[in-house]
Amino acid sequence: MKKEYDYLIVGAGLYGAVCAYELTKKGYRCLVIDKRKHVGGNIYTRNEHGINVHVYGAHIFHTSNEEIWNYINQFAEFNNFINSPIAIYKGNRYHLPFNMNTFVEIWPDISTPEQAKERIEKEKAEFHIEEPKNLEEQAINLVGKTIYERLIKGYTAKQWGRPCTELPPFIIKRLPVRFEFNNNYFNDIYQGIPIGGYTQIINRMLEKIDLKLNADFFANRQYFEQIASRIIYTGPIDQFFEYKYGPLEYRTVRFETETLDIPDYQGNAVINYTEYEVPFTRIIEHKHFEFGKQDKTVISKEYSSSWKLGDEPYYPVNNDKNNELYQKYKIEADKLSNVHFGGRLGQYKYYDMDKVILEALNYIKSL
Ligand code: UDP
């Protein structure tokens, strides 16, 4: 018997929405469901006092892939926001990412790229790390011990809930190290924030598509499994298999968001608090993503903590133990010819938004 839908898409986040949009364009009948009461997954933004609040954490779109940039620009106009966070360590301010501005702030006696390189080499030489095996070694190899201790060690331990010696090196490789006076946090060619927020992007993608919110796949699994010929599942892969090999580890984030009756709280979208003793990792001031001039401001303090059942998973913890566990689930997943797993949670990968779109488009092309 022909099913009501060709595709059930579990999760109305970026991966699910791109798949739904592309499949509908190809003539497939899609149903998108999401357990939340809104679309967008973690890129959801909500307008408060004229300010688009990044409810599940700051999202700054950046990519070097022209095709992906053009793709996302179909759904919103982007501004020219450039992420240039500031770090505060013991009351002192430093520029991020690690660039000449940071180096002269850390070592006031230097002023040229040559001198900065020399100073980092000197600090590195004290450690002789050939092949970095963990984040601490990788960080020292990149920027030396002083910057590691002031700007990386505490922040990373707070974000991941374990010391840098127990974390994989690749996490820190996300950040540029530059011997120029350039505070752009990303190396990508294209960068910006959608004017009016991210939710409109997902709304536009899902405009002509059947959508059920407040619909938890697991609360009604039998019903949802028979409604469509195929499933695109963007939730946590371990949950799909009822945690049969044990739960994968995630980090979750708690936001303390407040509206203040002042036009500007911190003068920047992102300020990181890099010392371990300050309990939050960063403060986001949402209006600065869109250069807002409102009378009020909305700020969010971000607290990172370990995930337990019932919490929202944000970051996969891609260490060896979890990657091996993920492989077990992946083998199970590959056996299911009518279910495809996608996105940060479905593929247990620390994806950025551009990568999510690329993966979704590649998947659709492969059909
Ligand atoms: N990081 C750091 N100090 C900072 C900012 C970042 O040590 O002030 C490190 C930290 O290990 C973090 C990683 O860089 O986990 C990636 O940071 P990013 O800002 O890319 O993380 P996201 O925005 O995805 O949370």
Coordinates of C-alpha atoms and ligand atoms in Angstrom, one line a residue:
M1 CA 0.0 0.0 0.0
K2 CA 1.3 3.5 -0.8
K3 CA 2.2 5.4 2.3
E4 CA 1.0 8.8 3.1
Y5 CA 4.4 10.3 2.7
D6 CA 7.6 9.5 0.9
Y7 CA 9.8 10.9 3.6
L8 CA 9.3 11.5 7.3
I9 CA 11.9 13.9 8.5
V10 CA 12.5 13.8 12.3
G11 CA 13.8 17.2 13.4
A12 CA 13.1 20.6 12.0
G13 CA 16.7 21.9 12.4
L14 CA 19.0 22.9 9.6
Y15 CA 19.7 19.4 8.3
G16 CA 16.1 18.3 8.3
A17 CA 14.9 21.5 6.7
V18 CA 17.4 21.5 3.9
C19 CA 16.5 17.8 3.1
A20 CA 12.8 18.6 3.3
Y21 CA 13.1 21.6 1.0
E22 CA 15.2 19.7 -1.6
L23 CA 13.1 16.6 -1.6
T24 CA 9.9 18.6 -2.0
K25 CA 11.5 20.4 -5.0
K26 CA 12.1 17.0 -6.5
G27 CA 8.4 16.1 -6.1
Y28 CA 8.6 13.9 -2.9
R29 CA 5.9 14.2 -0.3
C30 CA 7.5 15.1 3.1
L31 CA 6.4 15.3 6.6
V32 CA 8.6 17.1 9.1
I33 CA 8.1 16.6 12.8
D34 CA 9.9 18.2 15.8
K35 CA 9.4 17.6 19.5
R36 CA 9.9 21.3 20.2
K37 CA 7.2 23.8 19.8
H38 CA 9.2 25.7 17.2
V39 CA 11.2 25.0 14.1
G40 CA 15.0 25.6 13.7
G41 CA 16.5 23.2 16.1
N42 CA 19.4 25.0 17.8
I43 CA 19.7 27.8 15.2
Y44 CA 16.3 29.0 16.3
T45 CA 16.1 32.7 17.1
R46 CA 13.3 34.6 18.9
N47 CA 12.6 38.2 18.6
E48 CA 12.6 40.0 22.0
H49 CA 12.3 43.8 22.1
G50 CA 13.3 43.9 18.4
I51 CA 16.4 41.9 19.2
N52 CA 16.9 38.5 17.6
V53 CA 18.0 36.3 20.5
H54 CA 20.0 33.2 19.6
V55 CA 18.1 31.0 22.1
Y56 CA 20.3 27.9 21.9
G57 CA 23.6 29.7 21.6
A58 CA 25.3 32.1 19.3
H59 CA 25.3 31.0 15.6
I60 CA 27.6 32.9 13.2
F61 CA 27.4 31.7 9.6
H62 CA 30.8 31.3 8.0
T63 CA 31.9 29.3 5.0
S64 CA 34.5 29.2 2.2
N65 CA 32.2 27.3 0.0
E66 CA 30.6 29.7 -2.5
E67 CA 27.8 27.2 -3.4
I68 CA 26.8 27.0 0.2
W69 CA 27.0 30.7 0.7
N70 CA 24.7 31.3 -2.3
Y71 CA 22.4 28.6 -1.1
I72 CA 21.8 30.1 2.3
N73 CA 21.5 33.5 0.8
Q74 CA 18.3 32.4 -1.0
F75 CA 16.5 32.3 2.3
A76 CA 17.7 35.5 4.0
E77 CA 19.8 38.6 3.4
F78 CA 23.0 38.4 5.4
N79 CA 24.8 41.4 7.0
N80 CA 28.5 41.9 7.2
F81 CA 29.0 40.9 10.8
I82 CA 32.5 39.6 11.6
N83 CA 33.0 37.7 14.8
S84 CA 35.7 39.3 16.9
P85 CA 35.4 38.0 20.4
I86 CA 37.2 39.4 23.4
A87 CA 38.6 37.2 26.2
I88 CA 38.7 38.3 29.8
Y89 CA 41.2 36.6 32.1
K90 CA 41.6 37.8 35.7
G91 CA 40.2 41.2 34.7
N92 CA 42.5 41.7 31.7
R93 CA 41.2 41.9 28.2
Y94 CA 42.7 40.1 25.2
H95 CA 41.7 39.9 21.5
L96 CA 40.7 36.6 19.9
P97 CA 41.5 34.6 17.9
F98 CA 45.2 34.4 18.6
N99 CA 46.7 37.1 16.5
M100 CA 49.1 40.0 16.7
N101 CA 46.7 42.0 18.9
T102 CA 46.7 39.1 21.4
F103 CA 50.5 38.6 21.2
V104 CA 51.3 42.3 22.0
E105 CA 48.7 42.2 24.8
I106 CA 50.4 39.1 26.3
W107 CA 54.0 40.1 25.7
P108 CA 54.0 44.0 25.8
D109 CA 57.7 44.1 24.9
I110 CA 57.1 42.7 21.4
S111 CA 55.7 44.5 18.4
T112 CA 56.4 42.5 15.2
P113 CA 55.3 39.2 13.7
E114 CA 58.9 38.1 13.8
Q115 CA 59.2 38.7 17.5
A116 CA 55.8 37.0 18.2
K117 CA 57.0 33.9 16.3
E118 CA 60.3 33.9 18.2
R119 CA 58.5 34.2 21.6
I120 CA 56.1 31.3 20.8
E121 CA 59.0 29.2 19.5
K122 CA 60.9 29.8 22.7
E123 CA 57.9 28.7 24.8
K124 CA 57.4 25.7 22.6
A125 CA 61.0 24.6 22.8
E126 CA 60.7 24.2 26.6
F127 CA 58.2 21.3 25.9
H128 CA 59.5 19.5 22.8
I129 CA 56.2 18.2 21.7
E130 CA 56.7 16.5 18.3
E131 CA 53.3 14.9 17.7
P132 CA 50.5 16.5 19.9
K133 CA 48.4 13.7 21.5
N134 CA 45.9 15.9 23.3
L135 CA 44.5 19.4 23.3
E136 CA 47.0 20.7 25.8
E137 CA 50.0 19.7 23.7
Q138 CA 48.3 20.9 20.5
A139 CA 47.6 24.3 22.1
I140 CA 51.2 24.8 23.5
N141 CA 52.5 23.8 20.0
L142 CA 50.3 26.4 18.4
V143 CA 50.7 29.4 20.7
G144 CA 53.0 28.6 23.6
K145 CA 52.4 28.0 27.3
T146 CA 51.4 31.6 28.4
I147 CA 48.5 31.9 26.0
Y148 CA 47.5 28.3 26.7
E149 CA 47.3 29.1 30.4
R150 CA 45.5 32.4 30.2
L151 CA 43.2 31.9 27.2
I152 CA 42.7 28.2 26.6
K153 CA 43.2 26.0 29.7
G154 CA 40.3 27.2 31.9
Y155 CA 37.9 28.0 29.1
T156 CA 38.3 24.5 27.5
A157 CA 38.1 22.7 30.8
K158 CA 34.8 24.5 31.5
Q159 CA 33.4 23.9 28.1
W160 CA 34.2 20.2 28.0
G161 CA 34.2 19.3 31.7
R162 CA 37.6 17.7 31.7
P163 CA 41.2 18.9 31.5
C164 CA 42.8 19.7 28.2
T165 CA 45.1 16.6 28.6
E166 CA 42.0 14.4 28.2
L167 CA 40.7 16.1 25.0
P168 CA 41.4 15.5 21.4
P169 CA 43.7 18.0 19.6
F170 CA 41.4 18.8 16.8
I171 CA 39.0 20.9 18.9
I172 CA 41.6 23.7 19.2
K173 CA 42.5 23.5 15.5
R174 CA 39.1 25.2 14.8
L175 CA 40.7 28.5 15.9
P176 CA 43.0 30.5 13.6
V177 CA 46.5 31.5 14.7
R178 CA 47.6 34.6 12.8
F179 CA 50.7 36.7 12.7
E180 CA 48.7 39.7 11.5
F181 CA 46.6 42.3 13.3
N182 CA 43.3 40.7 12.4
N183 CA 40.6 39.9 14.9
N184 CA 38.4 37.9 12.6
Y185 CA 37.6 34.7 14.5
F186 CA 37.2 32.7 11.3
N187 CA 39.3 32.2 8.2
D188 CA 36.4 31.7 5.9
I189 CA 35.8 33.9 2.8
Y190 CA 32.1 34.5 3.6
Q191 CA 30.6 35.4 7.0
G192 CA 27.5 37.1 8.3
I193 CA 24.3 37.0 10.3
P194 CA 20.9 36.7 8.6
I195 CA 19.2 40.0 9.0
G196 CA 16.0 39.2 11.0
G197 CA 17.4 36.0 12.5
Y198 CA 17.7 32.3 11.6
T199 CA 14.1 31.2 12.1
Q200 CA 12.9 32.9 8.9
I201 CA 15.4 30.7 7.0
I202 CA 13.9 27.5 8.3
N203 CA 10.3 28.9 7.9
R204 CA 11.1 29.6 4.2
M205 CA 12.5 26.2 3.7
L206 CA 9.5 24.5 5.2
E207 CA 6.9 26.9 3.7
K208 CA 5.1 24.4 1.5
I209 CA 5.8 21.3 3.6
D210 CA 3.6 19.4 6.1
L211 CA 5.0 20.1 9.6
K212 CA 4.0 18.8 13.0
L213 CA 5.5 20.6 16.1
N214 CA 5.3 19.2 19.6
A215 CA 5.6 15.8 18.0
D216 CA 8.0 13.5 19.7
F217 CA 9.1 10.6 17.4
F218 CA 9.7 8.4 20.4
A219 CA 6.4 9.0 22.0
N220 CA 4.6 7.6 18.9
R221 CA 7.3 5.6 17.2
Q222 CA 5.1 2.9 15.7
Y223 CA 2.8 5.4 14.1
F224 CA 5.5 7.6 12.7
E225 CA 7.5 4.6 11.3
Q226 CA 4.6 3.5 9.1
I227 CA 3.5 6.9 7.9
A228 CA 6.3 7.3 5.3
S229 CA 8.4 5.0 3.0
R230 CA 11.7 6.5 4.3
I231 CA 12.9 8.3 7.3
I232 CA 15.5 11.0 7.7
Y233 CA 16.4 11.1 11.4
T234 CA 18.3 14.0 12.8
G235 CA 18.1 13.3 16.5
P236 CA 20.7 11.5 18.6
I237 CA 21.7 8.3 17.0
D238 CA 22.0 6.4 20.3
Q239 CA 18.5 7.3 21.2
F240 CA 17.2 5.9 17.9
F241 CA 18.7 2.5 19.0
E242 CA 17.4 2.9 22.6
Y243 CA 20.9 3.3 23.9
K244 CA 21.5 -0.4 23.4
Y245 CA 25.3 -0.1 23.5
G246 CA 25.1 2.6 26.1
P247 CA 24.7 6.4 25.8
L248 CA 27.1 8.5 23.9
E249 CA 28.4 11.5 25.8
Y250 CA 27.3 15.0 24.9
R251 CA 27.8 18.4 26.5
T252 CA 24.8 20.5 27.2
V253 CA 24.6 24.2 27.7
R254 CA 22.4 26.2 30.1
F255 CA 21.7 29.9 29.3
E256 CA 20.9 32.5 31.9
T257 CA 19.3 35.1 29.7
E258 CA 18.2 38.6 31.0
T259 CA 16.9 41.8 29.5
L260 CA 18.6 44.9 30.7
D261 CA 17.2 48.4 30.5
I262 CA 20.4 49.8 29.0
P263 CA 21.3 50.1 25.4
D264 CA 24.7 48.3 25.6
Y265 CA 26.1 45.9 28.2
Q266 CA 29.5 44.9 26.9
G267 CA 30.0 46.6 23.6
N268 CA 30.6 43.3 21.7
A269 CA 28.6 40.3 20.7
V270 CA 30.8 37.7 22.4
I271 CA 33.0 38.0 25.5
N272 CA 34.7 34.8 26.7
Y273 CA 35.6 34.4 30.4
T274 CA 38.7 32.2 30.1
E275 CA 39.5 31.6 33.8
Y276 CA 38.3 28.4 35.3
E277 CA 37.0 30.2 38.5
V278 CA 34.3 32.2 36.6
P279 CA 31.5 29.6 36.2
F280 CA 30.2 30.6 32.8
T281 CA 32.2 30.4 29.6
R282 CA 31.0 33.4 27.7
I283 CA 28.4 36.2 27.7
I284 CA 26.6 36.8 24.4
E285 CA 25.0 40.2 23.8
H286 CA 22.6 39.4 21.0
K287 CA 21.8 42.9 19.6
H288 CA 25.4 43.2 18.4
F289 CA 25.0 40.4 15.8
E290 CA 22.7 42.8 13.9
F291 CA 24.2 46.1 15.0
G292 CA 21.0 46.8 17.0
K293 CA 20.2 50.3 18.3
Q294 CA 17.4 49.3 20.7
D295 CA 17.0 51.0 24.1
K296 CA 17.2 47.6 25.8
T297 CA 19.6 44.8 25.5
V298 CA 19.4 41.0 26.0
I299 CA 22.4 39.1 27.3
S300 CA 23.0 35.4 27.9
K301 CA 25.5 33.8 30.2
E302 CA 26.5 30.4 28.9
Y303 CA 27.2 27.5 31.4
S304 CA 28.4 24.3 30.0
S305 CA 27.7 21.0 31.8
S306 CA 27.7 17.3 31.2
W307 CA 24.7 15.9 29.6
K308 CA 22.3 13.5 31.3
L309 CA 19.1 11.8 30.0
G310 CA 16.4 14.5 29.5
D311 CA 18.9 17.3 28.8
E312 CA 19.3 18.9 25.4
P313 CA 22.5 17.5 23.7
Y314 CA 24.5 20.3 22.1
Y315 CA 28.1 19.1 21.5
P316 CA 29.2 15.6 20.8
V317 CA 32.2 14.6 22.8
N318 CA 34.4 13.2 20.0
N319 CA 37.1 11.4 22.0
D320 CA 38.2 7.8 21.2
K321 CA 35.8 6.2 23.6
N322 CA 32.7 7.9 22.2
N323 CA 33.9 7.6 18.6
E324 CA 34.2 3.8 19.0
L325 CA 30.8 3.7 20.5
Y326 CA 29.4 5.8 17.7
Q327 CA 30.9 3.3 15.2
K328 CA 28.8 0.5 16.8
Y329 CA 25.6 2.5 16.3
K330 CA 26.7 3.5 12.8
I331 CA 27.0 -0.2 11.8
E332 CA 23.4 -0.7 13.0
A333 CA 22.4 2.5 11.1
D334 CA 23.9 1.3 7.9
K335 CA 21.9 -1.9 8.0
L336 CA 18.7 0.2 7.8
S337 CA 18.1 0.9 4.2
N338 CA 15.0 3.1 4.7
V339 CA 16.5 5.3 7.5
H340 CA 19.1 7.9 7.0
F341 CA 20.9 9.6 9.9
G342 CA 22.0 13.3 9.5
G343 CA 23.2 16.4 11.3
R344 CA 25.3 17.0 14.4
L345 CA 23.3 14.5 16.5
G346 CA 22.5 11.9 13.8
Q347 CA 26.1 11.7 12.8
Y348 CA 27.7 12.5 16.2
K349 CA 30.0 15.2 14.7
Y350 CA 30.9 18.7 15.7
Y351 CA 29.5 20.2 12.5
D352 CA 29.3 23.9 11.7
M353 CA 26.2 25.1 9.9
D354 CA 27.9 25.2 6.4
K355 CA 29.0 21.6 6.8
V356 CA 25.5 20.6 7.8
I357 CA 24.1 22.2 4.6
L358 CA 26.8 20.6 2.5
E359 CA 26.1 17.2 4.0
A360 CA 22.4 17.5 3.5
L361 CA 22.8 18.6 -0.1
N362 CA 25.3 15.8 -0.8
Y363 CA 22.9 13.3 0.6
I364 CA 20.0 14.5 -1.5
K365 CA 22.3 14.4 -4.6
S366 CA 23.2 10.8 -3.8
L367 CA 19.6 9.6 -3.9
Ligands
UDP1 N1 38.8 28.0 22.9 C1 39.6 28.5 24.0 N2 39.5 29.7 24.4 C2 38.6 30.6 23.9 C3 37.8 30.2 22.9 C4 37.9 28.9 22.4 O1 40.4 27.7 24.5 O2 38.5 31.8 24.4 C5 38.9 26.7 22.5 C6 38.1 25.7 23.3 O3 38.9 24.5 23.4 C7 36.9 25.5 22.5 C8 37.5 25.5 21.1 O4 38.5 26.5 21.1 O5 36.3 24.2 22.8 C9 36.5 25.8 20.0 O6 35.9 27.1 20.3 P1 34.7 27.6 19.4 O7 34.5 29.1 19.8 O8 34.9 27.3 18.0 O9 33.5 26.8 20.0 P2 31.9 26.9 19.7 O10 31.6 28.3 19.3 O11 31.5 25.9 18.7 O12 31.3 26.6 21.0

